[in-house]
Coordinates of C-alpha atoms in Angstrom, one line a residue:
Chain A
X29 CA 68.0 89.9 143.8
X30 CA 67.3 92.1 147.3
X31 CA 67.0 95.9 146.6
X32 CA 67.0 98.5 148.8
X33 CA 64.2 98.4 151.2
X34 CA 62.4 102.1 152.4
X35 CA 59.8 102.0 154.7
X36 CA 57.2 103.4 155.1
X37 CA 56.2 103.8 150.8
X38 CA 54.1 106.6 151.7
X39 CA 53.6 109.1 154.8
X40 CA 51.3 111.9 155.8
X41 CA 51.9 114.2 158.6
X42 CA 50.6 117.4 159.6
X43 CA 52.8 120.8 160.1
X44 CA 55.5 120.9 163.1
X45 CA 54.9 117.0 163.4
X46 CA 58.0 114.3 163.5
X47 CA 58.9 111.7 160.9
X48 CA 61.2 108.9 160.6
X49 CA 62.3 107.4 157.4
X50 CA 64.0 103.9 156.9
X51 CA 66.4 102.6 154.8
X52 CA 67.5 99.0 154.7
X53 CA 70.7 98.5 152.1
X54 CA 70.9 96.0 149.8
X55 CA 72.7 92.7 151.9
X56 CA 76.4 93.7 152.2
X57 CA 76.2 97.5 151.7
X58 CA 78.0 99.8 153.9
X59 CA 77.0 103.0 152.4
X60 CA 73.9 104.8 152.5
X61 CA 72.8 107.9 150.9
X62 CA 69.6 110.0 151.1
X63 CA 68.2 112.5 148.2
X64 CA 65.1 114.5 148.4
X65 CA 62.8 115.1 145.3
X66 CA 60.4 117.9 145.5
X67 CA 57.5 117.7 143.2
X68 CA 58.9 118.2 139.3
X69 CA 62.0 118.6 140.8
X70 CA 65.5 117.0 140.5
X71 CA 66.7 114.4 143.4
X72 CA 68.6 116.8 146.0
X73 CA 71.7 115.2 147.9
X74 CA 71.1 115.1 151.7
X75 CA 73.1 112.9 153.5
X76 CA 75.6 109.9 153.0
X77 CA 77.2 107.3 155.7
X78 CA 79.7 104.9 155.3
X79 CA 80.8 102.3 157.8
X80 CA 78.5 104.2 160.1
X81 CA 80.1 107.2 159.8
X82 CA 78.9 110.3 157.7
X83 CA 80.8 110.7 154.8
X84 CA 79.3 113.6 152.9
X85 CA 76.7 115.8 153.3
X86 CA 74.6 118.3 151.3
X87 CA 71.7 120.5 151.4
X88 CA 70.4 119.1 155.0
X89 CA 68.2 121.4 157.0
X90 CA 69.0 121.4 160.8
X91 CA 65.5 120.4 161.5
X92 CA 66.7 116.6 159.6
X93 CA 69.1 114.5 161.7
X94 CA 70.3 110.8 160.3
X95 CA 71.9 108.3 160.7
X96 CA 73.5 104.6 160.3
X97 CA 73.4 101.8 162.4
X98 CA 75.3 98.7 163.2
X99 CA 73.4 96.8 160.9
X100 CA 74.2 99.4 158.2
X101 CA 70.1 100.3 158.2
X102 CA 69.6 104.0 158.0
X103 CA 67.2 106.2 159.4
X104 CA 66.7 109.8 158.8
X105 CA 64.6 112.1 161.4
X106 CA 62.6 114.9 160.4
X107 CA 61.5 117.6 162.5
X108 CA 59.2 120.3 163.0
X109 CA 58.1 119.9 159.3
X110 CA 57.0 122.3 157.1
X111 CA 54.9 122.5 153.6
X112 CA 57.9 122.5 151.9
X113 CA 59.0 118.9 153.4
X114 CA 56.5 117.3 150.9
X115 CA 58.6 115.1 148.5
X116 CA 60.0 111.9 147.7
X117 CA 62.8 110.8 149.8
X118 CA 65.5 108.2 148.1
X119 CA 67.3 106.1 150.0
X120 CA 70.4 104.1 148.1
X121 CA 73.4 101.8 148.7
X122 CA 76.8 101.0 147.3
X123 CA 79.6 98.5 148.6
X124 CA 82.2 101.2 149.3
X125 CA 81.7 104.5 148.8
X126 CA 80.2 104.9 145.0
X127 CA 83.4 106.6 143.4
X128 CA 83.3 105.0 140.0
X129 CA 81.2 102.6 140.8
X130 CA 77.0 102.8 141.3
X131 CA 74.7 103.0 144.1
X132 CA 71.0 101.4 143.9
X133 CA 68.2 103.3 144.8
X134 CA 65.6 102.4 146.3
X135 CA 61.3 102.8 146.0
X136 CA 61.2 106.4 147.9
X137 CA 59.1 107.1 150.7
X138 CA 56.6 109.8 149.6
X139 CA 56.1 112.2 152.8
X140 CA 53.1 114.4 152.4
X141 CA 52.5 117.1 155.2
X142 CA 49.5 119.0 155.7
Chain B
X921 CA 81.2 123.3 142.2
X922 CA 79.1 121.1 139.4
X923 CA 76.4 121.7 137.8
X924 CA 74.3 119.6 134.9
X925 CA 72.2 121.2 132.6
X926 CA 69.1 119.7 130.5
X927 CA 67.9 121.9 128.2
X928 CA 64.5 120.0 127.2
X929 CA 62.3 119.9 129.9
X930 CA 59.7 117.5 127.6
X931 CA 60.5 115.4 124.6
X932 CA 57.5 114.3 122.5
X933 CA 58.4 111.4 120.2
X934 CA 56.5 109.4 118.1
X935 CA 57.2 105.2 118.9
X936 CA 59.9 104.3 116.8
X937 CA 61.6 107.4 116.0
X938 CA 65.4 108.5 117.1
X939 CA 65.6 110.6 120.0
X940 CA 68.4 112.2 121.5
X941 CA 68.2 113.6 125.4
X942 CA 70.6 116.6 125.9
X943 CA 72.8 117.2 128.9
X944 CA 75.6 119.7 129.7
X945 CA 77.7 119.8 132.6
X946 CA 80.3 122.2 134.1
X947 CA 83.0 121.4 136.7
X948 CA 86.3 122.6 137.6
X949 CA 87.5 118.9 138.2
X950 CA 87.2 115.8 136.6
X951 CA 83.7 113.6 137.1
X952 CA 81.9 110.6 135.9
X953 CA 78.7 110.7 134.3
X954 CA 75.3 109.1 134.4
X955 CA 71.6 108.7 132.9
X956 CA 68.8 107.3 135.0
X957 CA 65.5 106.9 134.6
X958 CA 62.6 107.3 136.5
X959 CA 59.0 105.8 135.8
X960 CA 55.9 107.1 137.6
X961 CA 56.2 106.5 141.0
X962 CA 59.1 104.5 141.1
X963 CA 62.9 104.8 142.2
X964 CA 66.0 105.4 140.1
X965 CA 67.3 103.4 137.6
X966 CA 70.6 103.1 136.0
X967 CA 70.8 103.4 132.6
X968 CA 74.5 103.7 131.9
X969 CA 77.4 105.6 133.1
X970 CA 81.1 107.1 131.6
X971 CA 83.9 106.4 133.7
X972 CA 86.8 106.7 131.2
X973 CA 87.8 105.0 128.2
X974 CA 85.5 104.8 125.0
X975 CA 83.4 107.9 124.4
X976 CA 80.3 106.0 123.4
X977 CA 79.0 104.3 126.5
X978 CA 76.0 101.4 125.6
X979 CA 73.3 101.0 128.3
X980 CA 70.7 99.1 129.3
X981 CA 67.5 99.2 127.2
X982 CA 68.8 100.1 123.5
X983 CA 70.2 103.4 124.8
X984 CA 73.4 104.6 124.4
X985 CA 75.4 108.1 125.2
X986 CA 78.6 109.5 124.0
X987 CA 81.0 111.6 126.0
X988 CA 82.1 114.8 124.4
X989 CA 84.9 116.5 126.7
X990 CA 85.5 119.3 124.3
X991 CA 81.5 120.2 124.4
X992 CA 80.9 119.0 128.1
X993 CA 78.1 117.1 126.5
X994 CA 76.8 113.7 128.2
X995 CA 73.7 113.2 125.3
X996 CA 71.5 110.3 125.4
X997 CA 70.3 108.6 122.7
X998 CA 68.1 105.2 121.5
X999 CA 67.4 104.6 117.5
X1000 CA 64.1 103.9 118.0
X1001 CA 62.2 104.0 120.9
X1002 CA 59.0 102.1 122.1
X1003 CA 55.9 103.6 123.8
X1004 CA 57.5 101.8 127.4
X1005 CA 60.4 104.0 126.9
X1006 CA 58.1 107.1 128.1
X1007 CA 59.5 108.5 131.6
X1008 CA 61.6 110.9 133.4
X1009 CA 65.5 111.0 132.5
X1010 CA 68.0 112.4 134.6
X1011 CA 71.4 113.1 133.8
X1012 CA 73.9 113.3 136.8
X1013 CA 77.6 114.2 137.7
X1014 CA 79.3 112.7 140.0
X1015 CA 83.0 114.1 141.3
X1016 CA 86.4 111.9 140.8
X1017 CA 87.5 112.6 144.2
X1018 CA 86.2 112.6 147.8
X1019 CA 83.0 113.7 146.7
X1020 CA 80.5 110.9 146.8
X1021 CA 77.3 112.9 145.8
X1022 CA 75.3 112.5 142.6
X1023 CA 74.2 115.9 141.3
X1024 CA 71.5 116.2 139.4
X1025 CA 70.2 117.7 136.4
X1026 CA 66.6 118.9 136.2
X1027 CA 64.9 116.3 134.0
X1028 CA 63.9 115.6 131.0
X1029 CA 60.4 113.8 130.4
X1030 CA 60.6 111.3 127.4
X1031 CA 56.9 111.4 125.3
X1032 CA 56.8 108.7 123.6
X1033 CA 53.5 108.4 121.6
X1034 CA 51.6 106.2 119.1

């Protein structure tokens, strides 16, 4: 079965650099949501979309922007980063907003910056 | 606001022993619970989730956890676990109402050794 897709699995960048991560849903998702994961840490809510539109959103510095496209892939910008930007970035998808139900996650894109 | 609690940061286990994986949680509202696991450099997985209904929730992999409301209590547990069981286990909240966010607790690394 298709599972969520990130891309790329693993980024290094240096300090005050741009990054962009993807997320592709699993087929007929329509939500998306991103977590961050600092080294030994726990996965930290960022942002969620549904039907394009945000739905929820968490602990998102103003340096991060995202968003969710027609096609219901996701992208989430990252600016000016810092040290501190080093960590695993999950991406997942649910039909629906997750409520009671579940969201898959996907790989993680592991974003290093020097 | 939420909050989820793992007391053990590291459980050492020898293979085929009982283990049990604590987690507490506090909220001023009604939420459902999950587990997931996490090997080494991969995602999120599901491993089973409380909704409502029966107290004792059976998972995927031989574990199970039961629900205490009185205790706020979410424990995780598997009769007898196998050296493939070793990983990172998260228990996470997630609110009834318009909140679609998981929270997190901070992990608990399963040990499981000859």
């Amino acid at each position: 079965a298709a599972g969520v897709i990130q891309s790329p699995r693993h980024l290094i960048k240096e300090k005050r650099e741009t990054a962009t991560l993807k997320c592709y849903p699993i087929p007929r998702h329509d939500t998306v949501y991103w977590y961050q994961q600092g080294p030994g840490q726990d996965p930290q809510f960022l942002i969620s979309f549904y039907e394009k539109m945000q739905s929820d959103k968490g602990s998102i510095p103003d340096r991060f922007s995202a968003q969710q496209f027609s096609d219901y892939h996701s992208e989430l910008n990252m600016s000016s980063l810092e040290l501190g930007d080093s960590a695993l970035y999950f991406c997942a998808s649910s039909s629906g907003l997750a409520g009671a139900g579940r969201e898959y996650f996907g790989p993680g894109t592991r974003l290093t910056v020097l | 606001a939420q909050s989820v609690t793992q007391l053990d940061s590291q459980v050492p286990v020898f293979e085929e022993a009982p283990v049990e994986l604590r987690c507490n949680y506090s909220s001023s509202v009604s939420v459902y619970l999950f587990w997931y696991v996490q090997y080494p450099n991969q995602g999120l997985q599901l491993l089973l989730k409380y909704l409502s209904g029966s107290t004792l929730v059976k998972g995927i992999n031989g574990f199970e956890a039961e629900f205490n409301k009185s205790q706020t209590s979410f424990h995780l547990r598997k009769p007898s676990v196998h050296i493939s069981d070793t990983a990172e286990y998260f228990c996470a909240v997630r609110r009834m109402d318009s909140s679609y966010k998981l929270i997190f607790g901070s992990g608990t690394r399963l040990l499981v050794r000859p």
